Amino acid sequence: LLGASKDVATVDITGGAPEMNEAFRPLVRGARGLGLEVIDRCNLTVLCEPTQEDLPDFLAAQGVRVVASLPCYSAKNVNQQRGSKVFERSIEGLRKLNAVGYGHPGSGLKLDLVYNPGGAFLPPSQESLHEAYAEALRDNFGVIFNELFTMTNMPIKRFADFLHKQDKLAEYMQLLVDNYNPATLDSLMCKSLVSVSYDGSLYDCDFNQALAMPLTADGAQTVWDLSSLDELTSARIQTGNHCFGCTAGSGSS
């Protein structure tokens, strides 16, 4: 399917810890063999798993771009949000990636980090936060990286439940609506990608997949219904109130 999809340039692999799936490495090798960019959405702690000692070397050998979630450069904030010792294991994972060349100028191995707010507020500008991350990680842990991306918390699933319990869901939705930015529309992820579930089902984006809002293309609900992903180019995009999360402030795609 990828070989027949001439408009596809990137395979972006996500799903908690996709590296633990037995199909991860064959998929990476196959996509790279077709000359496609491969992105691994890495949670960093997977690099510390006993069965994944060779993962940094594999990613580097395949030239995979690593995009890793690190919600803060403070151990207290990360461990409070993600769990005990997650920050320490994340730093260990970053050091392992740095050790094989990731983040180093001229290496060709990109290591990007992702920040998302720890509550019901919009993220600050990427530029100012990048400087703070770079300084803190370099000076305190000897870690370097390439780019930092800020992501708005989407009002779905667990975060929506959290807001509902705090009686702040309507307030947060109003915050997103009030900060709607039409300049974000051209770069929305749903306009340039298709999200593929573990079972081959198709969605316009990861968030629609989480909400079980399938693609609306006629006769194309799974990868098995297509001969090429290029067939989806003119398909209508499914939208909902959660889409304001990608269009608020500086965007989130």
Coordinates of N, CA and C in Angstrom, one line a residue:
L1 N 0.8 -1.2 0.0 CA 0.0 0.0 0.0 C 0.9 1.3 0.0
L2 N 1.9 1.3 0.8 CA 2.8 2.4 0.9 C 3.5 2.6 -0.5
G3 N 3.9 1.5 -1.1 CA 4.6 1.6 -2.3 C 3.8 2.2 -3.4
A4 N 2.4 2.0 -3.3 CA 1.5 2.5 -4.4 C 1.0 3.9 -4.1
S5 N 1.4 4.4 -2.9 CA 0.9 5.7 -2.5 C 1.9 6.8 -2.7
K6 N 1.9 7.4 -3.9 CA 3.0 8.3 -4.3 C 3.0 9.6 -3.5
D7 N 1.8 10.0 -2.9 CA 1.8 11.2 -2.2 C 2.2 11.1 -0.7
V8 N 2.5 9.9 -0.3 CA 2.9 9.6 1.1 C 4.5 9.8 1.1
A9 N 4.9 10.7 2.1 CA 6.3 10.9 2.2 C 6.8 10.5 3.6
T10 N 5.9 10.3 4.6 CA 6.3 10.1 6.0 C 5.4 9.0 6.6
V11 N 6.0 8.1 7.4 CA 5.3 7.2 8.2 C 5.5 7.6 9.6
D12 N 4.5 8.0 10.3 CA 4.6 8.5 11.7 C 4.0 7.4 12.6
I13 N 4.8 6.8 13.4 CA 4.4 5.6 14.2 C 4.2 6.0 15.7
T14 N 3.0 5.8 16.2 CA 2.7 6.2 17.6 C 1.9 5.1 18.3
G15 N 1.5 5.3 19.5 CA 0.7 4.3 20.2 C 1.2 3.9 21.6
G16 N 1.6 4.9 22.4 CA 2.1 4.6 23.7 C 3.6 4.2 23.7
A17 N 3.8 2.9 23.3 CA 5.2 2.4 23.2 C 5.2 1.5 21.9
P18 N 5.1 2.1 20.7 CA 5.0 1.3 19.5 C 6.2 0.4 19.3
E19 N 7.3 0.7 19.9 CA 8.6 0.0 19.7 C 8.4 -1.5 20.3
M20 N 7.5 -1.6 21.2 CA 7.3 -3.0 21.8 C 6.5 -3.9 21.0
N21 N 5.9 -3.4 19.9 CA 5.1 -4.2 19.0 C 6.0 -4.9 18.1
E22 N 5.8 -6.2 17.9 CA 6.7 -7.0 17.0 C 6.7 -6.6 15.6
A23 N 5.7 -5.8 15.1 CA 5.7 -5.4 13.8 C 6.4 -4.0 13.6
F24 N 6.9 -3.4 14.7 CA 7.5 -2.1 14.6 C 8.7 -2.1 13.7
R25 N 9.7 -3.0 14.0 CA 10.9 -2.9 13.2 C 10.8 -3.3 11.8
P26 N 10.0 -4.4 11.5 CA 9.7 -4.6 10.0 C 9.1 -3.5 9.3
L27 N 8.1 -2.8 10.0 CA 7.5 -1.6 9.4 C 8.5 -0.5 9.1
V28 N 9.4 -0.3 10.1 CA 10.4 0.8 9.9 C 11.3 0.4 8.8
R29 N 11.8 -0.8 8.7 CA 12.7 -1.2 7.7 C 12.0 -1.1 6.3
G30 N 10.8 -1.5 6.2 CA 10.0 -1.5 5.0 C 9.8 -0.1 4.5
A31 N 9.4 0.8 5.4 CA 9.2 2.2 5.0 C 10.5 2.9 4.6
R32 N 11.5 2.7 5.3 CA 12.8 3.3 5.0 C 13.3 2.7 3.7
G33 N 13.1 1.4 3.4 CA 13.4 0.8 2.1 C 12.8 1.5 0.9
L34 N 11.6 2.1 1.2 CA 10.9 2.8 0.1 C 11.3 4.3 0.0
G35 N 12.3 4.7 0.9 CA 12.8 6.0 0.9 C 11.9 7.0 1.7
L36 N 11.0 6.5 2.5 CA 10.1 7.3 3.3 C 10.7 7.8 4.6
E37 N 10.4 9.0 5.1 CA 10.8 9.4 6.4 C 10.0 8.6 7.4
V38 N 10.6 8.2 8.5 CA 9.9 7.5 9.6 C 10.1 8.3 10.9
I39 N 9.0 8.5 11.5 CA 9.0 9.2 12.8 C 8.5 8.2 13.9
D40 N 9.3 8.1 15.0 CA 8.9 7.3 16.1 C 8.5 8.2 17.2
R41 N 7.2 8.1 17.6 CA 6.7 8.9 18.7 C 7.0 8.1 20.0
C42 N 8.1 8.5 20.6 CA 8.7 7.7 21.7 C 8.3 8.3 23.0
N43 N 8.0 7.4 24.0 CA 7.7 7.9 25.3 C 9.0 7.9 26.2
L44 N 10.1 7.6 25.6 CA 11.5 7.6 26.3 C 11.7 6.5 27.3
T45 N 10.7 6.2 28.1 CA 11.0 5.2 29.1 C 11.1 3.8 28.5
V46 N 10.6 3.6 27.3 CA 10.7 2.3 26.6 C 12.2 2.0 26.4
L47 N 13.0 3.0 26.3 CA 14.4 2.8 26.0 C 15.1 2.2 27.2
C48 N 14.5 2.2 28.4 CA 15.0 1.6 29.6 C 14.5 0.2 29.8
E49 N 13.6 -0.3 28.9 CA 13.1 -1.7 29.1 C 14.2 -2.7 28.8
P50 N 14.2 -3.8 29.6 CA 15.2 -4.8 29.4 C 15.3 -5.4 28.0
T51 N 14.2 -5.4 27.3 CA 14.2 -6.0 25.9 C 14.6 -5.0 24.8
Q52 N 14.8 -3.8 25.2 CA 15.0 -2.7 24.2 C 16.4 -2.1 24.3
E53 N 17.4 -2.9 24.7 CA 18.8 -2.3 24.9 C 19.3 -1.8 23.6
D54 N 19.0 -2.5 22.5 CA 19.5 -2.1 21.2 C 18.7 -1.2 20.4
L55 N 17.6 -0.7 21.0 CA 16.7 0.2 20.3 C 17.3 1.5 19.8
P56 N 18.1 2.2 20.6 CA 18.8 3.4 20.1 C 19.6 3.2 18.9
D57 N 20.4 2.1 18.9 CA 21.2 1.7 17.7 C 20.3 1.4 16.5
F58 N 19.2 0.7 16.7 CA 18.3 0.4 15.6 C 17.8 1.7 15.0
L59 N 17.3 2.6 15.8 CA 16.7 3.8 15.3 C 17.7 4.6 14.6
A60 N 18.9 4.7 15.1 CA 20.0 5.5 14.4 C 20.4 4.9 13.1
A61 N 20.5 3.5 13.1 CA 20.9 2.8 11.8 C 19.9 3.0 10.7
Q62 N 18.6 3.1 11.1 CA 17.5 3.3 10.1 C 17.3 4.8 9.8
G63 N 17.9 5.7 10.6 CA 17.7 7.1 10.3 C 16.3 7.6 10.7
V64 N 15.8 7.0 11.8 CA 14.4 7.3 12.2 C 14.5 8.7 13.0
R65 N 13.5 9.5 12.7 CA 13.4 10.8 13.5 C 12.6 10.4 14.8
V66 N 13.1 10.8 15.9 CA 12.5 10.6 17.2 C 11.8 11.8 17.7
V67 N 10.5 11.7 18.0 CA 9.7 12.8 18.6 C 9.2 12.3 19.9
A68 N 9.8 12.8 21.0 CA 9.6 12.3 22.3 C 8.8 13.2 23.2
S69 N 7.9 12.7 24.0 CA 7.1 13.5 24.9 C 7.8 13.7 26.2
L70 N 8.0 14.9 26.6 CA 8.6 15.3 27.9 C 7.8 16.6 28.4
P71 N 6.8 16.4 29.2 CA 5.9 17.5 29.5 C 6.5 18.6 30.3
C72 N 7.7 18.4 30.9 CA 8.4 19.5 31.6 C 9.8 19.1 31.8
Y73 N 10.7 20.1 32.1 CA 12.1 19.8 32.4 C 12.3 19.7 33.9
S74 N 11.2 19.6 34.7 CA 11.3 19.5 36.1 C 10.9 18.1 36.5
A75 N 11.7 17.4 37.3 CA 11.4 16.1 37.8 C 10.0 16.0 38.5
K76 N 9.8 17.0 39.4 CA 8.6 17.0 40.2 C 7.4 17.1 39.3
N77 N 7.4 18.0 38.3 CA 6.2 18.1 37.5 C 5.9 16.9 36.6
V78 N 7.0 16.3 36.1 CA 6.8 15.2 35.2 C 6.3 14.0 36.0
N79 N 7.0 13.7 37.2 CA 6.6 12.6 38.0 C 5.2 12.7 38.5
Q80 N 4.8 13.9 38.8 CA 3.4 14.2 39.3 C 2.4 13.9 38.2
Q81 N 2.8 14.2 37.0 CA 1.8 14.0 35.8 C 1.9 12.6 35.3
R82 N 3.1 12.0 35.2 CA 3.2 10.7 34.5 C 3.4 9.5 35.5
G83 N 3.9 9.8 36.7 CA 4.2 8.7 37.6 C 5.6 8.7 38.2
S84 N 5.8 8.0 39.2 CA 7.1 8.0 39.9 C 8.2 7.5 39.0
K85 N 9.3 8.2 39.1 CA 10.6 7.9 38.4 C 10.5 8.0 36.8
V86 N 9.3 8.5 36.3 CA 9.2 8.7 34.9 C 10.2 9.7 34.3
F87 N 10.4 10.8 35.1 CA 11.4 11.8 34.6 C 12.8 11.2 34.6
E88 N 13.2 10.5 35.6 CA 14.5 10.0 35.6 C 14.8 9.0 34.5
R89 N 13.8 8.2 34.2 CA 13.9 7.2 33.1 C 13.9 7.9 31.8
S90 N 13.1 9.0 31.7 CA 13.1 9.8 30.4 C 14.5 10.4 30.2
I91 N 15.1 10.9 31.2 CA 16.4 11.5 31.0 C 17.4 10.4 30.6
E92 N 17.3 9.3 31.2 CA 18.2 8.1 30.8 C 18.0 7.8 29.4
G93 N 16.7 7.8 28.9 CA 16.4 7.5 27.5 C 17.0 8.5 26.6
L94 N 16.9 9.8 27.0 CA 17.5 10.9 26.2 C 19.0 10.8 26.1
R95 N 19.6 10.4 27.2 CA 21.1 10.3 27.1 C 21.5 9.1 26.2
K96 N 20.7 8.0 26.2 CA 21.0 6.9 25.3 C 20.9 7.3 23.8
L97 N 19.9 8.2 23.5 CA 19.7 8.7 22.2 C 20.9 9.6 21.8
N98 N 21.2 10.5 22.7 CA 22.4 11.4 22.5 C 23.7 10.6 22.2
A99 N 23.8 9.5 22.9 CA 25.0 8.7 22.9 C 25.2 8.1 21.5
V100 N 24.2 7.8 20.7 CA 24.3 7.3 19.4 C 24.2 8.4 18.3
G101 N 24.2 9.6 18.7 CA 24.2 10.7 17.8 C 23.0 11.6 17.7
Y102 N 21.9 11.2 18.3 CA 20.7 12.0 18.2 C 20.8 13.4 18.9
G103 N 20.3 14.4 18.2 CA 20.4 15.8 18.7 C 21.6 16.5 18.4
H104 N 22.7 15.8 17.9 CA 24.0 16.4 17.6 C 24.0 17.1 16.3
P105 N 24.4 18.3 16.2 CA 24.5 19.0 14.9 C 25.3 18.2 13.9
G106 N 24.7 18.1 12.7 CA 25.4 17.4 11.6 C 25.3 15.9 11.6
S107 N 24.6 15.4 12.6 CA 24.5 13.9 12.6 C 23.4 13.4 11.7
G108 N 22.4 14.3 11.4 CA 21.3 13.8 10.6 C 20.3 13.1 11.4
L109 N 20.5 13.0 12.7 CA 19.5 12.2 13.5 C 18.8 13.2 14.4
K110 N 17.5 13.4 14.0 CA 16.7 14.4 14.7 C 16.0 13.9 16.0
L111 N 16.2 14.7 17.0 CA 15.5 14.3 18.3 C 14.7 15.6 18.7
D112 N 13.4 15.5 18.6 CA 12.5 16.6 19.0 C 11.7 16.2 20.2
L113 N 11.4 17.2 21.0 CA 10.6 17.0 22.2 C 9.2 17.7 22.1
V114 N 8.3 17.1 22.9 CA 6.9 17.6 22.9 C 6.5 18.0 24.3
Y115 N 6.0 19.2 24.4 CA 5.5 19.7 25.7 C 3.9 19.9 25.6
N116 N 3.3 19.5 26.6 CA 1.8 19.8 26.7 C 1.6 20.3 28.1
P117 N 0.6 21.3 28.3 CA 0.4 21.9 29.6 C -0.1 20.9 30.6
G118 N 0.2 21.2 31.9 CA -0.2 20.3 33.0 C -1.6 20.6 33.5
G119 N -2.4 21.4 32.8 CA -3.7 21.8 33.3 C -4.5 22.4 32.2
A120 N -5.6 23.1 32.6 CA -6.5 23.7 31.6 C -6.1 25.1 31.2
F121 N -5.0 25.1 30.5 CA -4.5 26.4 30.0 C -3.7 26.1 28.7
L122 N -3.5 27.2 27.9 CA -2.8 27.0 26.6 C -1.3 27.0 26.8
P123 N -0.6 26.4 26.0 CA 0.9 26.4 26.1 C 1.5 27.7 25.8
P124 N 2.6 28.0 26.3 CA 3.3 29.3 26.0 C 3.9 29.1 24.6
S125 N 4.6 30.2 24.1 CA 5.2 30.1 22.7 C 6.3 29.1 22.7
Q126 N 6.4 28.4 21.5 CA 7.4 27.4 21.4 C 8.8 28.0 21.5
E127 N 9.0 29.2 21.0 CA 10.4 29.8 21.0 C 10.9 30.0 22.4
S128 N 10.1 30.6 23.3 CA 10.5 30.9 24.6 C 10.7 29.6 25.4
L129 N 9.8 28.7 25.2 CA 9.9 27.4 26.0 C 11.1 26.6 25.5
H130 N 11.4 26.6 24.2 CA 12.5 25.9 23.7 C 13.8 26.4 24.4
E131 N 14.0 27.6 24.6 CA 15.2 28.2 25.3 C 15.2 27.7 26.7
A132 N 14.1 27.6 27.4 CA 14.1 27.2 28.8 C 14.4 25.7 28.9
Y133 N 13.8 24.9 28.0 CA 14.1 23.4 27.9 C 15.6 23.2 27.6
A134 N 16.1 23.8 26.6 CA 17.5 23.6 26.1 C 18.5 23.9 27.3
E135 N 18.2 25.0 27.9 CA 19.2 25.4 29.0 C 19.1 24.5 30.2
A136 N 17.9 24.1 30.6 CA 17.7 23.2 31.8 C 18.2 21.8 31.5
L137 N 17.9 21.3 30.3 CA 18.4 19.9 30.0 C 19.9 19.8 29.8
R138 N 20.4 20.9 29.2 CA 21.8 20.9 28.9 C 22.6 21.1 30.2
D139 N 22.3 22.1 31.0 CA 23.0 22.4 32.2 C 22.9 21.4 33.3
N140 N 21.7 20.9 33.4 CA 21.4 20.0 34.6 C 21.7 18.5 34.3
F141 N 21.5 18.1 33.0 CA 21.6 16.7 32.7 C 22.5 16.4 31.5
G142 N 23.1 17.4 30.8 CA 23.9 17.1 29.7 C 23.2 16.6 28.5
V143 N 21.9 16.9 28.4 CA 21.1 16.4 27.3 C 20.9 17.5 26.2
I144 N 20.9 17.1 25.0 CA 20.7 18.1 23.9 C 19.6 17.5 23.0
F145 N 18.9 18.4 22.3 CA 17.8 18.0 21.4 C 17.7 19.0 20.2
N146 N 16.9 18.8 19.3 CA 16.7 19.7 18.1 C 15.6 20.7 18.3
E147 N 14.4 20.2 18.2 CA 13.2 21.2 18.3 C 12.3 20.8 19.4
L148 N 11.5 21.8 19.8 CA 10.5 21.6 20.8 C 9.2 22.0 20.2
F149 N 8.2 21.1 20.4 CA 6.8 21.4 19.9 C 5.9 21.5 21.1
T150 N 5.0 22.5 21.1 CA 4.0 22.6 22.1 C 2.7 22.1 21.6
M151 N 2.0 21.3 22.4 CA 0.7 20.7 22.1 C -0.4 21.1 23.1
T152 N -1.5 21.6 22.5 CA -2.6 21.9 23.4 C -3.3 20.7 23.9
N153 N -3.7 20.6 25.1 CA -4.4 19.5 25.6 C -5.8 19.4 25.0
M154 N -6.1 18.3 24.4 CA -7.4 18.1 23.7 C -8.5 17.8 24.7
P155 N -9.7 18.4 24.5 CA -10.8 18.1 25.5 C -11.5 16.8 25.2
I156 N -10.8 15.7 25.2 CA -11.3 14.4 25.0 C -10.8 13.4 26.0
K157 N -11.5 12.3 26.1 CA -11.1 11.1 26.9 C -10.7 11.5 28.3
R158 N -9.5 11.1 28.8 CA -9.2 11.3 30.2 C -9.1 12.8 30.6
F159 N -8.6 13.7 29.7 CA -8.5 15.1 30.0 C -9.9 15.7 30.1
A160 N -10.8 15.3 29.3 CA -12.2 15.7 29.3 C -12.9 15.3 30.6
D161 N -12.6 14.0 31.0 CA -13.2 13.5 32.3 C -12.6 14.3 33.5
F162 N -11.3 14.7 33.4 CA -10.7 15.5 34.5 C -11.4 16.8 34.6
L163 N -11.6 17.5 33.4 CA -12.2 18.8 33.4 C -13.7 18.7 33.9
H164 N -14.4 17.6 33.5 CA -15.7 17.5 33.9 C -15.8 17.4 35.5
K165 N -14.9 16.6 36.0 CA -14.9 16.4 37.5 C -14.6 17.7 38.2
Q166 N -13.8 18.6 37.6 CA -13.5 19.9 38.1 C -14.5 20.9 37.8
D167 N -15.5 20.5 37.0 CA -16.5 21.5 36.5 C -15.9 22.6 35.7
K168 N -14.9 22.2 34.9 CA -14.2 23.2 34.1 C -14.2 22.9 32.6
L169 N -15.0 21.9 32.2 CA -15.0 21.6 30.8 C -15.6 22.7 29.9
A170 N -16.7 23.3 30.3 CA -17.2 24.4 29.5 C -16.3 25.6 29.5
E171 N -15.6 25.8 30.6 CA -14.7 27.0 30.7 C -13.5 26.7 29.7
Y172 N -13.0 25.5 29.7 CA -11.8 25.2 28.9 C -12.2 25.3 27.4
M173 N -13.4 24.7 27.1 CA -13.9 24.8 25.7 C -14.0 26.3 25.2
Q174 N -14.5 27.1 26.1 CA -14.6 28.6 25.8 C -13.2 29.2 25.6
L175 N -12.3 28.7 26.4 CA -10.9 29.2 26.2 C -10.4 28.9 24.8
L176 N -10.6 27.7 24.3 CA -10.2 27.2 23.0 C -10.9 28.1 21.9
V177 N -12.2 28.2 22.1 CA -13.0 29.0 21.1 C -12.5 30.4 21.1
D178 N -12.3 31.0 22.2 CA -11.9 32.4 22.3 C -10.5 32.7 21.7
N179 N -9.7 31.6 21.6 CA -8.3 31.7 21.1 C -8.2 31.1 19.7
Y180 N -9.3 30.9 19.1 CA -9.3 30.4 17.7 C -8.4 31.3 16.8
N181 N -7.5 30.6 16.0 CA -6.6 31.3 15.2 C -6.6 30.8 13.8
P182 N -7.3 31.5 12.8 CA -7.4 31.0 11.5 C -6.1 30.7 10.8
A183 N -5.0 31.3 11.3 CA -3.7 31.1 10.7 C -3.2 29.6 10.8
T184 N -3.8 28.9 11.7 CA -3.4 27.5 12.0 C -4.0 26.5 10.9
L185 N -5.0 27.0 10.2 CA -5.8 26.0 9.4 C -4.9 25.3 8.3
D186 N -4.0 26.0 7.7 CA -3.2 25.4 6.6 C -2.4 24.3 7.1
S187 N -2.0 24.3 8.3 CA -1.1 23.2 8.8 C -1.7 22.2 9.7
L188 N -3.1 22.1 9.7 CA -3.8 21.1 10.5 C -3.4 19.7 10.0
M189 N -3.2 18.8 11.0 CA -2.7 17.5 10.6 C -3.7 16.7 9.8
C190 N -5.0 17.0 10.0 CA -6.0 16.2 9.3 C -6.1 16.5 7.8
K191 N -5.4 17.6 7.4 CA -5.4 18.0 6.0 C -4.3 17.3 5.2
S192 N -3.4 16.6 5.9 CA -2.2 16.1 5.2 C -1.9 14.6 5.6
L193 N -2.7 14.1 6.6 CA -2.3 12.7 7.0 C -3.6 11.9 7.1
V194 N -3.4 10.6 7.2 CA -4.5 9.6 7.5 C -4.0 8.8 8.7
S195 N -4.8 8.7 9.7 CA -4.4 7.9 10.9 C -4.9 6.5 10.7
V196 N -4.0 5.5 10.9 CA -4.4 4.1 10.7 C -4.3 3.4 12.1
S197 N -5.4 2.8 12.5 CA -5.5 2.1 13.7 C -4.8 0.7 13.6
Y198 N -4.6 0.1 14.8 CA -3.9 -1.2 14.8 C -4.6 -2.3 14.0
D199 N -5.9 -2.1 13.7 CA -6.6 -3.1 13.0 C -6.9 -2.7 11.5
G200 N -6.2 -1.6 11.1 CA -6.3 -1.1 9.7 C -7.4 -0.1 9.5
S201 N -8.2 0.2 10.5 CA -9.2 1.2 10.3 C -8.6 2.6 10.1
L202 N -9.3 3.4 9.3 CA -8.8 4.7 8.9 C -9.5 5.9 9.6
Y203 N -8.8 6.9 9.9 CA -9.3 8.1 10.6 C -8.6 9.4 10.0
D204 N -9.2 10.5 10.2 CA -8.6 11.8 9.7 C -7.5 12.2 10.6
C205 N -7.5 11.8 11.9 CA -6.4 12.3 12.8 C -6.4 11.3 14.0
D206 N -5.3 11.5 14.8 CA -5.2 10.6 16.0 C -6.4 10.9 17.0
F207 N -6.8 12.1 17.1 CA -7.9 12.5 18.0 C -9.2 11.9 17.6
N208 N -9.5 11.9 16.3 CA -10.7 11.3 15.8 C -10.7 9.8 16.0
Q209 N -9.5 9.2 15.9 CA -9.3 7.8 16.2 C -9.7 7.5 17.6
A210 N -9.2 8.3 18.5 CA -9.5 8.2 20.0 C -11.0 8.3 20.3
L211 N -11.7 9.1 19.4 CA -13.1 9.3 19.6 C -14.0 8.3 18.8
A212 N -13.3 7.4 18.0 CA -14.0 6.5 17.2 C -14.8 7.2 16.1
M213 N -14.2 8.2 15.5 CA -14.9 8.9 14.4 C -14.2 8.5 13.1
P214 N -14.7 7.5 12.4 CA -14.0 7.0 11.3 C -14.0 7.9 10.0
L215 N -13.2 7.6 9.1 CA -13.1 8.4 7.8 C -14.5 8.3 7.1
T216 N -14.8 9.4 6.4 CA -16.1 9.4 5.7 C -16.0 9.1 4.2
A217 N -14.8 8.7 3.8 CA -14.6 8.4 2.3 C -15.5 7.3 1.9
D218 N -16.1 7.4 0.8 CA -17.1 6.3 0.3 C -16.3 5.0 0.1
G219 N -16.8 4.0 0.8 CA -16.2 2.7 0.6 C -14.9 2.4 1.2
A220 N -14.3 3.4 1.8 CA -12.9 3.2 2.4 C -12.9 3.4 3.9
Q221 N -13.0 2.3 4.6 CA -13.0 2.4 6.0 C -11.8 1.8 6.6
T222 N -11.1 0.9 5.9 CA -9.8 0.3 6.3 C -8.8 0.3 5.2
V223 N -7.6 0.0 5.5 CA -6.5 -0.1 4.5 C -6.8 -1.1 3.5
W224 N -7.6 -2.1 3.9 CA -7.9 -3.2 3.0 C -8.9 -2.8 1.9
D225 N -9.5 -1.6 2.0 CA -10.4 -1.1 1.0 C -9.7 -0.3 0.0
L226 N -8.4 -0.1 0.1 CA -7.7 0.8 -0.8 C -6.6 0.1 -1.6
S227 N -6.3 0.6 -2.7 CA -5.2 0.2 -3.5 C -4.0 1.2 -3.3
S228 N -4.4 2.5 -3.0 CA -3.5 3.5 -2.7 C -4.1 4.5 -1.8
L229 N -3.3 5.1 -0.9 CA -3.8 6.1 0.1 C -4.1 7.4 -0.7
D230 N -3.6 7.6 -1.9 CA -3.8 8.8 -2.7 C -5.3 8.9 -3.0
E231 N -6.1 7.8 -2.9 CA -7.5 7.8 -3.1 C -8.3 8.6 -2.1
L232 N -7.6 9.0 -1.0 CA -8.3 9.7 0.1 C -8.1 11.2 0.0
T233 N -7.4 11.7 -1.0 CA -7.1 13.1 -1.1 C -8.3 14.0 -1.1
S234 N -9.4 13.7 -1.7 CA -10.6 14.5 -1.7 C -11.6 14.2 -0.7
A235 N -11.3 13.3 0.2 CA -12.3 12.8 1.2 C -12.6 14.0 2.2
R236 N -13.9 14.1 2.6 CA -14.3 15.1 3.5 C -13.8 14.7 4.9
I237 N -13.4 15.8 5.7 CA -12.8 15.6 7.0 C -13.9 15.6 8.1
Q238 N -13.9 14.6 9.0 CA -14.8 14.6 10.1 C -14.3 15.7 11.1
T239 N -15.3 16.5 11.6 CA -14.9 17.5 12.6 C -15.8 17.4 13.8
G240 N -15.4 18.1 14.9 CA -16.2 18.1 16.1 C -15.7 19.3 17.0
N241 N -16.3 19.4 18.1 CA -15.9 20.5 19.0 C -14.4 20.4 19.4
H242 N -13.9 19.2 19.5 CA -12.5 19.0 19.9 C -11.5 19.6 19.0
C243 N -12.0 19.9 17.7 CA -11.1 20.4 16.7 C -10.6 21.8 17.1
F244 N -11.3 22.5 18.0 CA -10.8 23.8 18.4 C -9.5 23.7 19.2
G245 N -9.2 22.5 19.7 CA -7.9 22.3 20.3 C -6.7 22.4 19.4
C246 N -6.9 22.1 18.1 CA -5.8 22.3 17.1 C -5.8 23.6 16.5
T247 N -6.7 24.5 16.7 CA -6.8 25.8 16.1 C -6.7 26.9 17.1
A248 N -6.4 26.6 18.4 CA -6.3 27.6 19.4 C -4.9 28.1 19.5
G249 N -4.7 29.4 19.7 CA -3.3 29.9 19.9 C -2.4 29.7 18.7
S250 N -1.3 29.0 18.9 CA -0.4 28.8 17.9 C -0.6 27.5 17.2
G251 N -1.7 26.8 17.5 CA -2.0 25.5 16.9 C -1.5 24.3 17.6
S252 N -1.9 23.1 17.2 CA -1.4 21.9 17.9 C -1.3 20.8 17.0
S253 N -0.8 21.1 15.7 CA -0.7 20.0 14.8 C 0.7 19.9 14.3

